[in-house]
GROMACS .gro file of C-alpha atoms in nm:
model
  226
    1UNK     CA    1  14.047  14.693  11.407
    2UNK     CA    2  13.677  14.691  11.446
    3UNK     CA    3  13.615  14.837  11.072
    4UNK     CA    4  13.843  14.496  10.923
    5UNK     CA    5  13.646  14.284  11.156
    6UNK     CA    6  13.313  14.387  11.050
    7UNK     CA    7  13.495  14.389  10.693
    8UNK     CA    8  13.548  14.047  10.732
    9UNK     CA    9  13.226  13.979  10.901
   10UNK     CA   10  13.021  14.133  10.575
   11UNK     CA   11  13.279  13.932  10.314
   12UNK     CA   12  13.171  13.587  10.457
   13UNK     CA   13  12.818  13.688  10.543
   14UNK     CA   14  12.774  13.753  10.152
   15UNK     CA   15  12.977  13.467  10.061
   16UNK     CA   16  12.771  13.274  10.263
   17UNK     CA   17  12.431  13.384  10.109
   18UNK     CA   18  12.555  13.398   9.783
   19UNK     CA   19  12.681  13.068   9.737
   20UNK     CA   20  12.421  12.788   9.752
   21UNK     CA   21  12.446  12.412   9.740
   22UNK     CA   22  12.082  12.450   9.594
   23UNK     CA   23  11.940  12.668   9.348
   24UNK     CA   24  11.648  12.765   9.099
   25UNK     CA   25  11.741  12.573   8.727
   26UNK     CA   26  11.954  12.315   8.936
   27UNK     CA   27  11.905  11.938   8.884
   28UNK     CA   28  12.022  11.700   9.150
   29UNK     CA   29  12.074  11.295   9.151
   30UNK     CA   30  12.042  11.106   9.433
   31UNK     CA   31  12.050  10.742   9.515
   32UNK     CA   32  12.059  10.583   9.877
   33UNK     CA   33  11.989  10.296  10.084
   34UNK     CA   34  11.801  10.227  10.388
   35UNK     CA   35  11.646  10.042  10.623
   36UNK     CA   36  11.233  10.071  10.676
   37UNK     CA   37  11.082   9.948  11.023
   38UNK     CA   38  10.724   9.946  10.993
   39UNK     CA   39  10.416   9.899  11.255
   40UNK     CA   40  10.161   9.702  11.044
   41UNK     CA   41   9.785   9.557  11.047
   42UNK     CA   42   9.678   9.304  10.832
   43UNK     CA   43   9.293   9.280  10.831
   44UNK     CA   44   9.070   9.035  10.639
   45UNK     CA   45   8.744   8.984  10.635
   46UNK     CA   46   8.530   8.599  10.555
   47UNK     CA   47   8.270   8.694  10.338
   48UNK     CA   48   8.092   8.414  10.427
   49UNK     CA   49   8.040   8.588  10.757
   50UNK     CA   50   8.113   8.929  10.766
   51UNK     CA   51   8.314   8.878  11.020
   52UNK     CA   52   8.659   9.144  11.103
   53UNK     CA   53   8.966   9.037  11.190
   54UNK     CA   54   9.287   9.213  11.254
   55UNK     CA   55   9.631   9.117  11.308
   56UNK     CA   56   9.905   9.359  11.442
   57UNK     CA   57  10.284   9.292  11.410
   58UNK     CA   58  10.600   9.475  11.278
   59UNK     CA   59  10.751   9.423  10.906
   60UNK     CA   60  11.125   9.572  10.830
   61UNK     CA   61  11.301   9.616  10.486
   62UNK     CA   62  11.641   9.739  10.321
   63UNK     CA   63  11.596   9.934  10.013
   64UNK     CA   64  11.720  10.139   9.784
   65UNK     CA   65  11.603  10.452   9.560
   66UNK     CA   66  11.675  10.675   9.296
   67UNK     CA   67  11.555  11.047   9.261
   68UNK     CA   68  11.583  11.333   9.035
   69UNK     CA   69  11.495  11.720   9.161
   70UNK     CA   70  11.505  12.023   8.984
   71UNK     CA   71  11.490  12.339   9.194
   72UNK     CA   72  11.176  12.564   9.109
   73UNK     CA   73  11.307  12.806   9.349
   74UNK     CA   74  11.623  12.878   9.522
   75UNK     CA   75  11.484  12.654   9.781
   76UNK     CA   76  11.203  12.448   9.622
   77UNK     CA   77  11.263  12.142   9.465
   78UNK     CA   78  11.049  11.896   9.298
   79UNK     CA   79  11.083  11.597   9.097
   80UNK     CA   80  11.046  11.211   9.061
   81UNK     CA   81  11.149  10.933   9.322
   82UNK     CA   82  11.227  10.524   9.259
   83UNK     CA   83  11.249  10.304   9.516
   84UNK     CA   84  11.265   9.903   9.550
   85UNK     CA   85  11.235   9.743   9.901
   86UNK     CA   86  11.301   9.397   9.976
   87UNK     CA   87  11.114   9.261  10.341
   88UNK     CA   88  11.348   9.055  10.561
   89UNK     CA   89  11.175   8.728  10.591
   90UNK     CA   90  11.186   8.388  10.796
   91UNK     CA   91  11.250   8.034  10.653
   92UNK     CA   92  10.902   7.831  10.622
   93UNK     CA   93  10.893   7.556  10.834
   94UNK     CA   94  10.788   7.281  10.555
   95UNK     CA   95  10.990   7.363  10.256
   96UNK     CA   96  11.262   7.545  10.400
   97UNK     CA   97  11.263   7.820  10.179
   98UNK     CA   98  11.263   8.205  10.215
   99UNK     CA   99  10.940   8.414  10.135
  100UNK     CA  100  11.009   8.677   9.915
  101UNK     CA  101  10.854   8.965   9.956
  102UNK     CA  102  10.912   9.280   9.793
  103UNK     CA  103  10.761   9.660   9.672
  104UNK     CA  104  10.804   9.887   9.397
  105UNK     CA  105  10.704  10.234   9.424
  106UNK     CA  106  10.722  10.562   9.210
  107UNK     CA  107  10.655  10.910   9.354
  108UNK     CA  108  10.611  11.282   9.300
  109UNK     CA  109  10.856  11.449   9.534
  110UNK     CA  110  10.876  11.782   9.674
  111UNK     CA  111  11.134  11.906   9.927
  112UNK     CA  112  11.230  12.260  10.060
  113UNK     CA  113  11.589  12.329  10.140
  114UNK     CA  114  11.594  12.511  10.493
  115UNK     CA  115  11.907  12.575  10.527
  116UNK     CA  116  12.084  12.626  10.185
  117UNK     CA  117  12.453  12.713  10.206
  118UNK     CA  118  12.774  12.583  10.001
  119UNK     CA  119  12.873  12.304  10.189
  120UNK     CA  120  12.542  12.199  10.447
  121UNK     CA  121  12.202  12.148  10.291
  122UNK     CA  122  11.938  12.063  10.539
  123UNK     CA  123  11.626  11.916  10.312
  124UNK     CA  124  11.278  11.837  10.457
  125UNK     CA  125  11.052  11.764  10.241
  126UNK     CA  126  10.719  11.457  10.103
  127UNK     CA  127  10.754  11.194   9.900
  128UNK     CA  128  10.381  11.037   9.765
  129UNK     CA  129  10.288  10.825   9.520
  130UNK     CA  130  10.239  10.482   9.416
  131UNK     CA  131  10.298  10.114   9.572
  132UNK     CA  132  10.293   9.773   9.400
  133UNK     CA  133  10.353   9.482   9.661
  134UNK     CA  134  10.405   9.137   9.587
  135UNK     CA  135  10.439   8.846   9.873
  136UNK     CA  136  10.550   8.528   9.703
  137UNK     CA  137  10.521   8.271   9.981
  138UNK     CA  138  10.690   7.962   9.848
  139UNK     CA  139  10.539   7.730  10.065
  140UNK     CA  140  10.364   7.428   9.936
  141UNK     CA  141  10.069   7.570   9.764
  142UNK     CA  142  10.330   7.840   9.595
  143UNK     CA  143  10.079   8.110   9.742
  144UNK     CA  144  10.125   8.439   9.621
  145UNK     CA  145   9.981   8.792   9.736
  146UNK     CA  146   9.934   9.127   9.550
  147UNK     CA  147   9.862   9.460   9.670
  148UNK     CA  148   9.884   9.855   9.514
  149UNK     CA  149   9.796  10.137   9.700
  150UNK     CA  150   9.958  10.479   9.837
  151UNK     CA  151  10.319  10.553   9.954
  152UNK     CA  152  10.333  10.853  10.131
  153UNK     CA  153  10.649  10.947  10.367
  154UNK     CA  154  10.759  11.249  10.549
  155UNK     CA  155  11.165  11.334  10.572
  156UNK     CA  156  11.481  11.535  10.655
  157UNK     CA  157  11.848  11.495  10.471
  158UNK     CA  158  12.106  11.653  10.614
  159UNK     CA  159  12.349  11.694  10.295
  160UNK     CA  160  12.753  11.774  10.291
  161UNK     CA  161  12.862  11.904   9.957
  162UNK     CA  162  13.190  11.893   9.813
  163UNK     CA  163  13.142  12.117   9.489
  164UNK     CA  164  12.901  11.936   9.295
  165UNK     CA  165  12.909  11.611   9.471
  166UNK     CA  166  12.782  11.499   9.778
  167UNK     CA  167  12.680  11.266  10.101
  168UNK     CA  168  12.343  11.284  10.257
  169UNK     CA  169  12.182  11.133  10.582
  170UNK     CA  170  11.822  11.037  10.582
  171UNK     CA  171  11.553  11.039  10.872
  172UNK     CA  172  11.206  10.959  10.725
  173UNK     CA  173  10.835  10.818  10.827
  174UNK     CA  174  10.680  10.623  10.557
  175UNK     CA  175  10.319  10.479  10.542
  176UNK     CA  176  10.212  10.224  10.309
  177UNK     CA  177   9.854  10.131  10.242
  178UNK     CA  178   9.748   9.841  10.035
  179UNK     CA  179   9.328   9.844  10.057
  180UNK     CA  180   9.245   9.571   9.797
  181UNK     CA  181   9.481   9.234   9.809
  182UNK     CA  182   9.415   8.970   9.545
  183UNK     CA  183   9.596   8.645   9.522
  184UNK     CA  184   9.703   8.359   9.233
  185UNK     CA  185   9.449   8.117   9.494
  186UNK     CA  186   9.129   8.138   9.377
  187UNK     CA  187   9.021   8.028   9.730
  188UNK     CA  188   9.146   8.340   9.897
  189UNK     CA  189   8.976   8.620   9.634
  190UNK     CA  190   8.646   8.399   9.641
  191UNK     CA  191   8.640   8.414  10.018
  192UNK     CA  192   8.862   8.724  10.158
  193UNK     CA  193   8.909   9.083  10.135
  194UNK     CA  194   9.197   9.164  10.303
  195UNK     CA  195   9.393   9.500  10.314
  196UNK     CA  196   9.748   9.576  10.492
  197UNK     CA  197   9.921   9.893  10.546
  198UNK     CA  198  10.224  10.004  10.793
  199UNK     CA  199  10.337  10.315  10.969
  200UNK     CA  200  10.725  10.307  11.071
  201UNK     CA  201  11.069  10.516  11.076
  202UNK     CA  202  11.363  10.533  10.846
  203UNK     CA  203  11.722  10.604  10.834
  204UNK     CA  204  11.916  10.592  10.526
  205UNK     CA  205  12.250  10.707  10.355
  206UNK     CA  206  12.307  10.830  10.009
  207UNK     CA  207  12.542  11.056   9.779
  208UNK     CA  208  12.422  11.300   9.589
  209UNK     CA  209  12.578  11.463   9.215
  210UNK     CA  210  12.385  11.883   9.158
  211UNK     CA  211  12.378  11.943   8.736
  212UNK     CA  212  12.366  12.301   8.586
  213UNK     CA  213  12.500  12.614   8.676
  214UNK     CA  214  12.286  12.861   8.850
  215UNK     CA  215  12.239  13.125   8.622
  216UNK     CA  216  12.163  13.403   8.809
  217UNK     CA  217  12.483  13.421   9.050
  218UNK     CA  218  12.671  13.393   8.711
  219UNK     CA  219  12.504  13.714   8.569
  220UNK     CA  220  12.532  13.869   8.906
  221UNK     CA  221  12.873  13.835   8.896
  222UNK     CA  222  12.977  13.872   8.545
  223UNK     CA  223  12.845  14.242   8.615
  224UNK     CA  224  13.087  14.279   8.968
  225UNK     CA  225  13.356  14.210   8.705
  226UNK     CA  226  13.198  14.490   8.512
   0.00000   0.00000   0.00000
């Protein structure tokens, strides 16, 4: 009895390490949403005067993104990451219309793949990279606001896969730092430097779709059939 048990045992135990949601040559395809809650400060400074100041408040967005990693390693990915997040706003009080304030950013990801087995994937990883933000007031002087800077954010995914295909829940911490803000009011670039970044938490949701075959459990077991 105890030589089929530990038979059994050693079966799933290989099973187990031999078959991996994740692999060297694979390319996966991800796209989620989520919702961004960020601690901010907005500082500006007269030029005029010299003079510092700095306002502290909280910003939120939804957003979505798109990535692409190929595995390096059996559990190192990198690749290329899209995301576009929209800012909840408030009405303005004089024209009764919504702000609209939105980001695009592109990054260089890189993610390691902890726990690696058919079905559960847990993924912690970076994202960092680039961040174009524009604030289009639509009040009555149709004030807009620009800022680019870095995107950085730290994460885990928990991924369930079904074959090929899968879901994925994402924990993050982004920062976003915009050091030079210009504007379409000549006023405002004449008089103020301003700068804005934000430090928050995420949680988003996502499927994910693995391409290619890994190539070296196929060889490995084209020669057990041998």
């Amino acid at each position: 009895m105890k030589k089929i048990l530990f038979a059994v045992i050693f079966i799933l135990y290989t099973f187990i390490l031999s078959a991996q949601s994740f692999h060297k040559g694979a390319l996966v395809f991800d796209m989620k949403g989520a919702i961004d809650v960020y601690n901010t400060k907005y500082t500006y400074k007269l030029i005029s005067t010299g003079q510092d100041t700095t306002l502290e408040d909280k910003a939120a967005n939804r957003n979505i993104a798109f990535g692409l990693e190929y595995g390096v390693l059996n559990k190192l990915g990198v690749g290329i990451r899209y995301n576009r997040a929209k800012y909840f706003t408030e009405v303005d009080d004089i024209t009764k219309k919504m702000p609209n304030i939105y980001s695009n950013n592109i990054m260089l990801l890189v993610n390691y793949h902890v726990l690696n087995g058919k079905v559960f994937n847990l993924v912690g990883g970076i994202n960092v990279g680039y961040s174009k933000l524009n604030f289009i007031s639509n009040n009555i002087n149709n004030d807009e606001i620009y800022g680019s800077g870095l995107y950085f954010d730290v994460h885990v995914s928990p991924r369930v896969y079904m074959g090929r295909f899968g879901f994925q829940l994402d924990l993050g911490m982004p920062f976003v730092n915009y050091n030079e803000m210009s504007s379409n009011n000549s006023n405002f670039n004449q008089n103020i430097l301003a700068k804005w970044k934000g430090l928050g938490y995420s949680i988003g949701m996502g499927i994910q779709f693995r391409f290619l075959k890994n190539k070296e459990a196929a060889k490995t077991s084209e020669k057990s059939k041998e």
